mmCIF file of C-alpha atoms and ligand atoms in Angstrom:
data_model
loop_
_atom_site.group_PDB
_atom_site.id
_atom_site.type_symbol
_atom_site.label_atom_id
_atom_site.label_comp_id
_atom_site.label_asym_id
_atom_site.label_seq_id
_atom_site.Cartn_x
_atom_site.Cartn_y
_atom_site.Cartn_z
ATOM 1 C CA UNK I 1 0.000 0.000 0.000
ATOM 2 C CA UNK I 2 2.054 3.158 -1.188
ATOM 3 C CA UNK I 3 0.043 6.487 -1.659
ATOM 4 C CA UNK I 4 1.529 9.831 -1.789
ATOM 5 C CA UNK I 5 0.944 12.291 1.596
ATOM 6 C CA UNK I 6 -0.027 15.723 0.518
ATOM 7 C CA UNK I 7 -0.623 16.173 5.137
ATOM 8 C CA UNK I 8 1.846 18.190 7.049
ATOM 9 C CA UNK I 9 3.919 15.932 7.962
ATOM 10 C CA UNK I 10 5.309 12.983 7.822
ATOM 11 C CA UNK I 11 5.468 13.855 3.923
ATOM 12 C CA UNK I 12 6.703 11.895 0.758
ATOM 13 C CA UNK I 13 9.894 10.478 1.103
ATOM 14 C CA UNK I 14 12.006 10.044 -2.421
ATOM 15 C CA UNK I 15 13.390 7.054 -2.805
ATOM 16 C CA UNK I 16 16.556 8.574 -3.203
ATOM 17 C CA UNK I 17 16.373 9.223 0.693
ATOM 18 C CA UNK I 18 15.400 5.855 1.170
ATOM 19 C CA UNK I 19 18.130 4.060 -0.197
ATOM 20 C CA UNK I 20 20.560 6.372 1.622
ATOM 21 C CA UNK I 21 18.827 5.080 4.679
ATOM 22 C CA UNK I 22 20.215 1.230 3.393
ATOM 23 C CA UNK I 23 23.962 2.538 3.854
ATOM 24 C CA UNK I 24 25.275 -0.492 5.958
ATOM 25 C CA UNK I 25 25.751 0.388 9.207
ATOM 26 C CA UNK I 26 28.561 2.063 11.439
ATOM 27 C CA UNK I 27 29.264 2.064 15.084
ATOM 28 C CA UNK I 28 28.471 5.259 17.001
ATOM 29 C CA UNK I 29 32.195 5.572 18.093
ATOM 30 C CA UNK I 30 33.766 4.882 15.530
ATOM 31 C CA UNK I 31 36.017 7.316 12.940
ATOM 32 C CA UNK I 32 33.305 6.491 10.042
ATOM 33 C CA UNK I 33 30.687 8.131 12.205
ATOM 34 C CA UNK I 34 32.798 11.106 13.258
ATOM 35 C CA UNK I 35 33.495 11.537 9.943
ATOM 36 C CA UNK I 36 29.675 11.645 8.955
ATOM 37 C CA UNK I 37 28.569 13.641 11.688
ATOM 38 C CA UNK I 38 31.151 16.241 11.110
ATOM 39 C CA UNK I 39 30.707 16.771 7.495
ATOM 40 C CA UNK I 40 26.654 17.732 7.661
ATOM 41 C CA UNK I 41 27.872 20.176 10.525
ATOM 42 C CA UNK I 42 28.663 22.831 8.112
ATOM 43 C CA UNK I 43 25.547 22.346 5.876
ATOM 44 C CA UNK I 44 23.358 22.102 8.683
ATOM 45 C CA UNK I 45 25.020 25.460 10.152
ATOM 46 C CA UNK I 46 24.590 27.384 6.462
ATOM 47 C CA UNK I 47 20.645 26.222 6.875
ATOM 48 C CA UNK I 48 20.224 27.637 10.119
ATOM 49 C CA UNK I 49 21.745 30.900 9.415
ATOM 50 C CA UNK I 50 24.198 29.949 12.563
ATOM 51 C CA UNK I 51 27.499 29.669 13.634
ATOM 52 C CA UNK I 52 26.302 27.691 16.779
ATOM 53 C CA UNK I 53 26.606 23.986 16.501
ATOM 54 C CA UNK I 54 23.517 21.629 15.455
ATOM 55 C CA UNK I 55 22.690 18.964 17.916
ATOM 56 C CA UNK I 56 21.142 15.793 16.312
ATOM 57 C CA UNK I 57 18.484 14.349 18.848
ATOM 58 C CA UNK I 58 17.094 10.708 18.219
ATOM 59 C CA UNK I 59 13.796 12.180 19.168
ATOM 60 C CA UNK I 60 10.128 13.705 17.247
ATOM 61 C CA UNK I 61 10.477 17.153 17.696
ATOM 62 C CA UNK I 62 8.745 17.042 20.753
ATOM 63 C CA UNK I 63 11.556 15.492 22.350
ATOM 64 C CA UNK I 64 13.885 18.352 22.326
ATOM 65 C CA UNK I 65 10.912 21.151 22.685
ATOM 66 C CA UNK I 66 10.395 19.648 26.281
ATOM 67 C CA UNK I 67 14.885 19.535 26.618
ATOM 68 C CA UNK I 68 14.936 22.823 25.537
ATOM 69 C CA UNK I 69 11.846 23.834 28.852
ATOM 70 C CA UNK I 70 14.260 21.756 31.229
ATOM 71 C CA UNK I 71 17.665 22.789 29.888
ATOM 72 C CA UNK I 72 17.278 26.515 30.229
ATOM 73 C CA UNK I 73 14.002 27.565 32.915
ATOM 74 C CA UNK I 74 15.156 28.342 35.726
ATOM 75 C CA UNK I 75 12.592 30.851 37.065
ATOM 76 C CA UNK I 76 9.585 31.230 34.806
ATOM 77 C CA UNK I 77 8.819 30.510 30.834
ATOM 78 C CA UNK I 78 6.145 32.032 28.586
ATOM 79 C CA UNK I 79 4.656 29.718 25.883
ATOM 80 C CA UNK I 80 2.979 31.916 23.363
ATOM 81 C CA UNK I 81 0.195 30.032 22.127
ATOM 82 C CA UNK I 82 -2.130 30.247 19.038
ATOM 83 C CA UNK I 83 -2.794 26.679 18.350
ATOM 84 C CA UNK I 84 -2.644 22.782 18.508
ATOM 85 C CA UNK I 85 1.398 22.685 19.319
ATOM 86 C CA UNK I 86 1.786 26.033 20.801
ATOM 87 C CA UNK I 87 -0.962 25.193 23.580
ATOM 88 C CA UNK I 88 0.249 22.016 24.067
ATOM 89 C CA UNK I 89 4.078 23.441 24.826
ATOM 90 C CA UNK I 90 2.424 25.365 28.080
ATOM 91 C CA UNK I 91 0.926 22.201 29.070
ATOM 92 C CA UNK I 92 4.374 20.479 28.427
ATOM 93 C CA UNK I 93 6.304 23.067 30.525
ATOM 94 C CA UNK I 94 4.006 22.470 33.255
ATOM 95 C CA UNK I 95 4.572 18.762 33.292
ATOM 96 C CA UNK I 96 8.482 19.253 33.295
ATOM 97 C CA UNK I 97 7.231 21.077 36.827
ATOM 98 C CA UNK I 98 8.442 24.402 35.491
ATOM 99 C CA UNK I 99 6.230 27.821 36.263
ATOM 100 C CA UNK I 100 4.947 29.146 33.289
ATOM 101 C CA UNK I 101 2.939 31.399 31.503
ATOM 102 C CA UNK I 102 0.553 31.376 28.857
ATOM 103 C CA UNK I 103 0.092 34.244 26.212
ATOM 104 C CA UNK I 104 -3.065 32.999 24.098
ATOM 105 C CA UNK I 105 -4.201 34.108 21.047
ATOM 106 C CA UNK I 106 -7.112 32.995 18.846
ATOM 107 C CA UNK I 107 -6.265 30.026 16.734
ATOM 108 C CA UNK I 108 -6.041 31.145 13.144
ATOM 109 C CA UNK I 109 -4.387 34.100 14.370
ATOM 110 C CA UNK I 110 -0.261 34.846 15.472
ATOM 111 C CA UNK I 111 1.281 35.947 18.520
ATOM 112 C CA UNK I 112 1.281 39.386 18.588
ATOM 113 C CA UNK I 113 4.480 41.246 19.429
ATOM 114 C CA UNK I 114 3.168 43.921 21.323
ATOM 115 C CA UNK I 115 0.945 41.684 23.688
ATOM 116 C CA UNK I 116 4.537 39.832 23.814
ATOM 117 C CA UNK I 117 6.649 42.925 24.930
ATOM 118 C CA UNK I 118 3.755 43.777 27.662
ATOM 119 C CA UNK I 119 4.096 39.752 28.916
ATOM 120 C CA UNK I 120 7.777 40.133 29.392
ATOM 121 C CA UNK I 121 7.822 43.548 30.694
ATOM 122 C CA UNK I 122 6.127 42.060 34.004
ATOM 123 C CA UNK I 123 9.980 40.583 34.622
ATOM 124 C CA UNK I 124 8.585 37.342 35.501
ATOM 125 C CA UNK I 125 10.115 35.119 32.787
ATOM 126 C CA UNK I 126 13.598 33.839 32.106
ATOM 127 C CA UNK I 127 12.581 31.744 28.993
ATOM 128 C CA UNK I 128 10.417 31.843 26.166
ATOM 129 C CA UNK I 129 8.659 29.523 23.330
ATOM 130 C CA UNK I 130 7.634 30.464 20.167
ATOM 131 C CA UNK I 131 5.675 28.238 17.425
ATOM 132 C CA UNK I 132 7.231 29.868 13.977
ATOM 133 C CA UNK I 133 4.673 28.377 11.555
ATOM 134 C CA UNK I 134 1.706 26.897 13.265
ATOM 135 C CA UNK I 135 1.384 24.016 11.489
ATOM 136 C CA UNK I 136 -2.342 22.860 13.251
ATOM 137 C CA UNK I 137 -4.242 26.180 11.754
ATOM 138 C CA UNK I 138 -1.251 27.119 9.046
ATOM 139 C CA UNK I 139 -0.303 30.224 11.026
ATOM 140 C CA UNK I 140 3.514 32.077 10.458
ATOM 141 C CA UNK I 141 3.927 34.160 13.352
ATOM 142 C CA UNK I 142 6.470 37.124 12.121
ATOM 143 C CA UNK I 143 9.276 35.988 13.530
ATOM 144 C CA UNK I 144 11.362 38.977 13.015
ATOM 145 C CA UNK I 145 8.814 41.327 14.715
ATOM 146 C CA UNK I 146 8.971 38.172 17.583
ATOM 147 C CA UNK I 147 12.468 38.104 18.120
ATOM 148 C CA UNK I 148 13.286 42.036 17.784
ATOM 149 C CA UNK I 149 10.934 42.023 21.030
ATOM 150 C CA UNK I 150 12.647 39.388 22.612
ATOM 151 C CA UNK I 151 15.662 41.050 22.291
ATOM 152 C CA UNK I 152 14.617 44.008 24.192
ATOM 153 C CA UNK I 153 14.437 41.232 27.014
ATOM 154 C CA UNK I 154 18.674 39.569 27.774
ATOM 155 C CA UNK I 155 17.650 37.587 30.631
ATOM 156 C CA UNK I 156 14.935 35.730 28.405
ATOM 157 C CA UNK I 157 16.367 32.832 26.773
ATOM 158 C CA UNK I 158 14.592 32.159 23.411
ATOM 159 C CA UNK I 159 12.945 28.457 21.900
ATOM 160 C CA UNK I 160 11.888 29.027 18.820
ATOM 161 C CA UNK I 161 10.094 25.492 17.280
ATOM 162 C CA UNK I 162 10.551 25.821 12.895
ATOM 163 C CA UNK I 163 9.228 22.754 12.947
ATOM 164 C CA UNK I 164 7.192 22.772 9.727
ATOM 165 C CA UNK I 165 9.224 25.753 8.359
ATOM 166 C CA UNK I 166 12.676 24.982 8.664
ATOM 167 C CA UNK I 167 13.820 24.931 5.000
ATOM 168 C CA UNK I 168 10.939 26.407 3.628
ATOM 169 C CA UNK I 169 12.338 30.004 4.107
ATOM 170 C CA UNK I 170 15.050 31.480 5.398
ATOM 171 C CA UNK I 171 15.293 31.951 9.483
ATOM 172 C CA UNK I 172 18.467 33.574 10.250
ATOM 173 C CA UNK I 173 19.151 32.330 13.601
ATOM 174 C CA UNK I 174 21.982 34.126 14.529
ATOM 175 C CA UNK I 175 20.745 37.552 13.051
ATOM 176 C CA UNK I 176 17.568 37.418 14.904
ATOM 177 C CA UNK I 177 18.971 36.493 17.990
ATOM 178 C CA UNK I 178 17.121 32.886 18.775
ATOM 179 C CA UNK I 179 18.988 31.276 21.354
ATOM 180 C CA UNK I 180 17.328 27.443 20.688
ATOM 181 C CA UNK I 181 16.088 26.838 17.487
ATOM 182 C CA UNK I 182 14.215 22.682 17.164
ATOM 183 C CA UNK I 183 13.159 21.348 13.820
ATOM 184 C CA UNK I 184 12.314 17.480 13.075
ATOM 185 C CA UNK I 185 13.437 15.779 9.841
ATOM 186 C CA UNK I 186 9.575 14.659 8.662
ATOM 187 C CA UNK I 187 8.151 17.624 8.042
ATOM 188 C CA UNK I 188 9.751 20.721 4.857
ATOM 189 C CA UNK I 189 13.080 18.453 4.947
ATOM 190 C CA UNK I 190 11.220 15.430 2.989
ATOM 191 C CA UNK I 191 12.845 12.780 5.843
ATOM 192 C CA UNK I 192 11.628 9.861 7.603
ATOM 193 C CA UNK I 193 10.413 10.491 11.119
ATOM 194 C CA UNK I 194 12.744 10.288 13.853
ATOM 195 C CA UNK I 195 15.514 13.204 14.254
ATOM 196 C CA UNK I 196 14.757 15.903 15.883
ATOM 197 C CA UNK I 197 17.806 19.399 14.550
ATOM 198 C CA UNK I 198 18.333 22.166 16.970
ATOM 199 C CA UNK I 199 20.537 24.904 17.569
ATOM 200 C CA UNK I 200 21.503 26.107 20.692
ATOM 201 C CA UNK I 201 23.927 29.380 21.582
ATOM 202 C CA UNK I 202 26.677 29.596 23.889
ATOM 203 C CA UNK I 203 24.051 31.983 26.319
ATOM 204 C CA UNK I 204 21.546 29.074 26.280
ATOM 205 C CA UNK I 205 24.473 26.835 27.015
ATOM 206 C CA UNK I 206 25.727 28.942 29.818
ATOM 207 C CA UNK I 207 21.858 29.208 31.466
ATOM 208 C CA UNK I 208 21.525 25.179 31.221
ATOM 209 C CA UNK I 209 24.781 25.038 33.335
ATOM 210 C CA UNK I 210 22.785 26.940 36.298
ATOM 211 C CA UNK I 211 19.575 24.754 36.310
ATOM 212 C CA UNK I 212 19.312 21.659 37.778
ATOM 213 C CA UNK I 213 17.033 18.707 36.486
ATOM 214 C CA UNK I 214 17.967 19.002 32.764
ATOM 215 C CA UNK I 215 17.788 14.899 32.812
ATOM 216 C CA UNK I 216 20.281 12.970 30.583
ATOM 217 C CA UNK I 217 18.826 12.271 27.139
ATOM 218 C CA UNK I 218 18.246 16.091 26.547
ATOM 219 C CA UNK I 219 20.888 17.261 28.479
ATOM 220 C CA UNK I 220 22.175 20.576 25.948
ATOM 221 C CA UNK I 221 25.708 20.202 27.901
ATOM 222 C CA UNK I 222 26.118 16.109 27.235
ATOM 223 C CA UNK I 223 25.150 17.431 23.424
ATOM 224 C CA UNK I 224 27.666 20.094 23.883
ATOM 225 C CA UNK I 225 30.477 17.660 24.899
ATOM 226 C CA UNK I 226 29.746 14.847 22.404
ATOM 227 C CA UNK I 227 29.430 17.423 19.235
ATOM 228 C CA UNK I 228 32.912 18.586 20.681
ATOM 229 C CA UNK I 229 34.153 14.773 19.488
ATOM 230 C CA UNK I 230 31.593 14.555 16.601
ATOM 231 C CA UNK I 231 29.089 12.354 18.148
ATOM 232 C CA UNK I 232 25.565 12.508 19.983
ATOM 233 C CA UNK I 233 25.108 11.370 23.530
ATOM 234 C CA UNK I 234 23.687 8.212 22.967
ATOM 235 C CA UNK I 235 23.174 5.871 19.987
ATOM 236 C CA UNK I 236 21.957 8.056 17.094
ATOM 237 C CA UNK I 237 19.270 6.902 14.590
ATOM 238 C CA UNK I 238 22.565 6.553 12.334
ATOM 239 C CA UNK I 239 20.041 5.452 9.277
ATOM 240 C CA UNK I 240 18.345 9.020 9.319
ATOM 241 C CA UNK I 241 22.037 10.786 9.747
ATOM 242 C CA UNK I 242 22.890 9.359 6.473
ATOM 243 C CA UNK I 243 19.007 10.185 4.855
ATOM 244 C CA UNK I 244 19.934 13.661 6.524
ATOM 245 C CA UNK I 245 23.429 13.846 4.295
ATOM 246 C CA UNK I 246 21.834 12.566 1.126
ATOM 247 C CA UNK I 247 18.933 15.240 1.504
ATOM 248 C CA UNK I 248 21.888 18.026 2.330
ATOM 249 C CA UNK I 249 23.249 17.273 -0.912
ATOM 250 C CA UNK I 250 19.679 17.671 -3.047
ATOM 251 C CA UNK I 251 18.943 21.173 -1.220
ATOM 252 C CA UNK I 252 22.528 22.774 -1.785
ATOM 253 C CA UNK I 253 22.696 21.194 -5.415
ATOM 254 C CA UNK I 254 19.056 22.901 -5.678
ATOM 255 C CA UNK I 255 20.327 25.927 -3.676
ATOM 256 C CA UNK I 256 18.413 26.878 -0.274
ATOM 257 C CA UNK I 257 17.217 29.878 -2.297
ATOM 258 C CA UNK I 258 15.827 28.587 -5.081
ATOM 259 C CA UNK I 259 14.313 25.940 -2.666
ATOM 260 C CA UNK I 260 12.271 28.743 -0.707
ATOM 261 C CA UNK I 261 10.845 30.289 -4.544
ATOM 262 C CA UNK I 262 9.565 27.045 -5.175
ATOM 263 C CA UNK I 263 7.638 26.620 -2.159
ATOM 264 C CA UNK I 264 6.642 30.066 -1.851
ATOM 265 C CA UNK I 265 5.283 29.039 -5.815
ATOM 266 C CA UNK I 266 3.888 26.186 -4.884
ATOM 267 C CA UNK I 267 1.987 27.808 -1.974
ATOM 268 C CA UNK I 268 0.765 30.585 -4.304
ATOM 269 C CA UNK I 269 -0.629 27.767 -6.337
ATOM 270 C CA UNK I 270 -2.728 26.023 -3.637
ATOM 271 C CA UNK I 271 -4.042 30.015 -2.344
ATOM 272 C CA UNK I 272 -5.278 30.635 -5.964
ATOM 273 C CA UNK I 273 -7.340 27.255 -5.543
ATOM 274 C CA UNK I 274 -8.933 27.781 -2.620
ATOM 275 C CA UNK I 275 -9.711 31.540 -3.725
ATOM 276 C CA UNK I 276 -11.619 29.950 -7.202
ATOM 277 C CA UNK I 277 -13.171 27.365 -5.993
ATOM 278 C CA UNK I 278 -15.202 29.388 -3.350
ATOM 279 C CA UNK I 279 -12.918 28.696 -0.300
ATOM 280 C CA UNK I 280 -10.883 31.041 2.672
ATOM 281 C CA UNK I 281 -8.018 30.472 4.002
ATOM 282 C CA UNK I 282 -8.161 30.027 8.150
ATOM 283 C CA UNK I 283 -5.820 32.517 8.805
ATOM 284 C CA UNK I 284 -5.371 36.022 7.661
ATOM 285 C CA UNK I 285 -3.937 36.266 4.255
ATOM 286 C CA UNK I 286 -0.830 37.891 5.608
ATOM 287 C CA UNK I 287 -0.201 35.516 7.775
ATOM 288 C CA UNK I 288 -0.962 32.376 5.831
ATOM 289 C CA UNK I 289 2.043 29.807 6.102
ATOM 290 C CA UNK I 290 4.287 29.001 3.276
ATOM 291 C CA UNK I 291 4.284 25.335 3.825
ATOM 292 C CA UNK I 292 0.933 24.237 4.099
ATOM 293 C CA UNK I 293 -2.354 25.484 3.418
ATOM 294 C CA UNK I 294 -4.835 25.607 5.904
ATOM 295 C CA UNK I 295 -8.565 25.975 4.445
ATOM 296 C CA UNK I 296 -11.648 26.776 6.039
ATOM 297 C CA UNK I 297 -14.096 25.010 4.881
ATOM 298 C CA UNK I 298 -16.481 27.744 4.050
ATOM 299 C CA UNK I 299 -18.314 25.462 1.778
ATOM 300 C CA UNK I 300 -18.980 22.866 4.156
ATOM 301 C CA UNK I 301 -17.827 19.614 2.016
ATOM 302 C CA UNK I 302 -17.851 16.383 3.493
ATOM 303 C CA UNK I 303 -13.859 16.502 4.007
ATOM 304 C CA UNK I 304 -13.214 12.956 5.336
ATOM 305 C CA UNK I 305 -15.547 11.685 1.967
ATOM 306 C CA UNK I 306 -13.356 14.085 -0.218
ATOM 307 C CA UNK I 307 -9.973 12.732 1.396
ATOM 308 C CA UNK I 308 -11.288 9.000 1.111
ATOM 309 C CA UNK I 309 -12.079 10.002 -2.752
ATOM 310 C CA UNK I 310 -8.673 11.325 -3.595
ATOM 311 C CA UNK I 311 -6.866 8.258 -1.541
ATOM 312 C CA UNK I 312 -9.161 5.851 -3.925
ATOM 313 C CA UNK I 313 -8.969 7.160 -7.094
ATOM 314 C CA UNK I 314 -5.514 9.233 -7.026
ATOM 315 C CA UNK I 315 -3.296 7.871 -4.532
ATOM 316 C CA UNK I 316 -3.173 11.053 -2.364
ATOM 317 C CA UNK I 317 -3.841 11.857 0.777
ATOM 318 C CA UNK I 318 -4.778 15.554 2.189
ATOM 319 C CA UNK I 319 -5.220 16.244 5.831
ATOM 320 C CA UNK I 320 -8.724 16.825 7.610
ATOM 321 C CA UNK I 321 -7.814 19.335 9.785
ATOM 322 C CA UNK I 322 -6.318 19.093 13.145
ATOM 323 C CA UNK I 323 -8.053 18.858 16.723
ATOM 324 C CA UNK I 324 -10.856 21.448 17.237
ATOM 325 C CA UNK I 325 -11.052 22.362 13.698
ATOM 326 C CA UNK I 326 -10.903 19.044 12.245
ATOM 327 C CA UNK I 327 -13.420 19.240 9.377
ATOM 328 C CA UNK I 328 -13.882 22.534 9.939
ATOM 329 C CA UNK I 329 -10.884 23.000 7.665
ATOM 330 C CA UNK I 330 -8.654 21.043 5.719
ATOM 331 C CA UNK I 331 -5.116 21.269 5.216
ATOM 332 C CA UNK I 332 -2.748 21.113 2.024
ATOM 333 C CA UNK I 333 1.429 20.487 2.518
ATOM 334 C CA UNK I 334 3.761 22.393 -0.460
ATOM 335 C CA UNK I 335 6.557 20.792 2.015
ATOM 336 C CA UNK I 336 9.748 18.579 0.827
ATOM 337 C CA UNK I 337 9.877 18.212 -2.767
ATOM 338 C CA UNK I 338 6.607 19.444 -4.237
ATOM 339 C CA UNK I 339 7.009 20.715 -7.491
ATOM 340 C CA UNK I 340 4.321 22.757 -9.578
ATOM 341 C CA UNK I 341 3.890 19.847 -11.808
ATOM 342 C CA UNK I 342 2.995 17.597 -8.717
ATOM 343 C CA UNK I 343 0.948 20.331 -7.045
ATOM 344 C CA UNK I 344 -0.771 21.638 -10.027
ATOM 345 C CA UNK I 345 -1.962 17.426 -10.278
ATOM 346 C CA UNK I 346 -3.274 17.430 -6.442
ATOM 347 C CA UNK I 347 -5.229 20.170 -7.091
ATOM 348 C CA UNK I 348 -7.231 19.069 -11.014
ATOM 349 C CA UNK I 349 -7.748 16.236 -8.675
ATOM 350 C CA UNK I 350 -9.416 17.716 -6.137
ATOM 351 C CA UNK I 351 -11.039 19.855 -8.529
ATOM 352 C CA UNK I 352 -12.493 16.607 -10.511
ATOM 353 C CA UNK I 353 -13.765 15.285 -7.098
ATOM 354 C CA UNK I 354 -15.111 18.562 -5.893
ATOM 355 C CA UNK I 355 -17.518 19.076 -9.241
ATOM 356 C CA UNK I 356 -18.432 15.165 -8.300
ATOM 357 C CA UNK I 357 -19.227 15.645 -4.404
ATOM 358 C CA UNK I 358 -21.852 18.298 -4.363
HETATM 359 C C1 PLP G 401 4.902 18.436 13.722
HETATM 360 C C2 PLP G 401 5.122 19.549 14.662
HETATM 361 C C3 PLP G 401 5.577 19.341 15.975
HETATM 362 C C4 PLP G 401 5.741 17.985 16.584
HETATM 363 O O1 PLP G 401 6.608 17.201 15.933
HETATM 364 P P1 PLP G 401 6.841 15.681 16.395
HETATM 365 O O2 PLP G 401 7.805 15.251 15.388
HETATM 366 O O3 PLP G 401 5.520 14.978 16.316
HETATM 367 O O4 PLP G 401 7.372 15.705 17.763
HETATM 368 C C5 PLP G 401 5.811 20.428 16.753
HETATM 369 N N1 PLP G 401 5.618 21.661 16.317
HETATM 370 C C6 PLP G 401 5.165 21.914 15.080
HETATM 371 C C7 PLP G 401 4.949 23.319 14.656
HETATM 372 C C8 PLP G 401 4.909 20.867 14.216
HETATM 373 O O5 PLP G 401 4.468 21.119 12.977
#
């Protein structure tokens, strides 16, 4: 049973990727893996717009959002939330047994920078989480706006999750000032599940060495000391490292930039269709991500009949919308290696079904 995934993760793999997941195996130790970890350092580094090292966690995502709550709150964080993830990372702080704040805003919409300045002005907070692109109601905070406030703040270390938009445009880490910046390798980076990529700075680094209870698997200093020798903590998912190489060597033979025009294309493609065939988007225009779409579903189709449709007859599968808005919208992923031919398929397909539903 092979269809292609058109959800927001995971997305399609190429089979490229998967036979550079056969590579026979290495030990962890050994020179061969040093070797291999060491020579995606530099790549990695170019794609986040850092000169910080990039730890490689065996982990979802998830895994090093929660590290990143342990490693570096020591008095108070502030999870800005305006959706599925984002509200779950305030209840994931408070199960780490941290304090913390929540700064809500309406799903659909993003965090808004001046409700963000007025949070951290109360002194409270040592620590902060952002959601870049909300990948639940296909929000993109403005992460530049985000940060410039953050900045205002030195004491508050930043986590900034790029989950689903790592890749897909270009977040300058360094520039902007993020202090812990998490991606996973299954959603714009066209991986397996499994890996979880994040940046930390020396500042986040030197905060982690004042709190206590950062645990072992997470720990940003055991990272620190390991990427020293070119190796991870523990036994890496050493398949995925080498899927993670092979993909480094499709996005800088493609370029990074010409990778962000064709998903900011590709996008563009999937907002025309929703505008002519009678749809909205879910959040405001300006804020609409660039890796998925999220659509309301202003029309009120059967979604779930629609999906089973297009995974019958074409071999592709959408996504029905996520939690509270399941149904209620519907989501499209531009993610990985979409092109406009692919895309421009999806969408006659949907259109095909759509004139059939009614
Ligand atoms: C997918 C996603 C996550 C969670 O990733 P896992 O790999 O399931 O841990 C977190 N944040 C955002 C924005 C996501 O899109």
């Amino acid at each position: 049973m092979s269809y292609k995934l058109f959800i927001p993760g995971p997305i399609e793999v190429s089979a490229k990727t998967l036979q550079a997941m056969g590579t026979p195996m290495i030990g962890h130790r050994s020179k061969d893996f040093v070797e291999l970890y060491q020579s995606i350092q530099p790549r990695l580094q170019s794609l986040f717009y850092t000169q910080d090292p990039v730890y490689l966690s065996t982990s979802s995502s998830w895994g090093m959002m929660e590290g990143a709550i342990r490693n570096v709150t020591a008095k108070k964080v502030l999870n800005c939330m305006n959706g599925a993830f984002s509200d779950k990372w305030f209840d994931v702080s408070k199960r780490c047994g941290k304090d913390a704040g929540a700064l809500k805003f309406e799903w659909g919409t993003p965090v808004c920078p001046d409700a963000l300045r007025k949070e951290l002005s109360t002194g409270q907070y040592d620590a902060v989480t952002l959601i870049h692109n909300e990948t639940s109601t296909g929000t993109m905070s403005d992460i530049e706006a985000l940060m410039a406030v953050v900045r205002e703040f030195p004491e508050v270390i930043s986590i900034v999750d790029c989950v689903s938009s790592f890749s897909v445009l270009p977040i300058e880490k360094d520039k902007l000032g993020i202090d812990v910046l998490i991606t996973g390798t299954q959603k714009a980076l066209a991986l397996p599940p499994g890996l979880a990529l994040c940046s930390v700075s020396e500042r986040a680094r030197k905060r982690a060495e004042q709190v206590p209870g950062r645990g072992y698997y997470f720990d940003f200093l055991e990272f620190q000391a390991n990427h020293e020798k070119g190796m991870t903590p523990s036994t890496p998912a050493i398949s995925l490292i080498y899927a993670l190489r092979s993909k480094l060597d499709d996005i800088f033979e493609e370029t990074p930039q010409k990778r962000y025009e064709r998903h900011a294309k590709n996008n563009a493609l999937v907002h025309a269709w929703v505008a002519k065939n009678g749809f909205e988007l879910f959040p405001e225009k300006q804020f609409a991500s660039k890796s998925l779409t999220c659509v309301k579903n202003t029309r009120e189709i059967d979604v779930a009949a629609l999906n089973a449709a297009l995974k019958a007859r074409y071999n592709c599968v959408i996504d029905g919308g996520y939690g509270k808005i399941k149904g209620k919208t519907f989501r499209i992923s531009n993610m990985g290696d979409e092109t406009e031919q692919t895309i421009s398929t999806l969408l006659a397909n949907l259109d095909t079904l759509l004139s059939e539903l009614k």
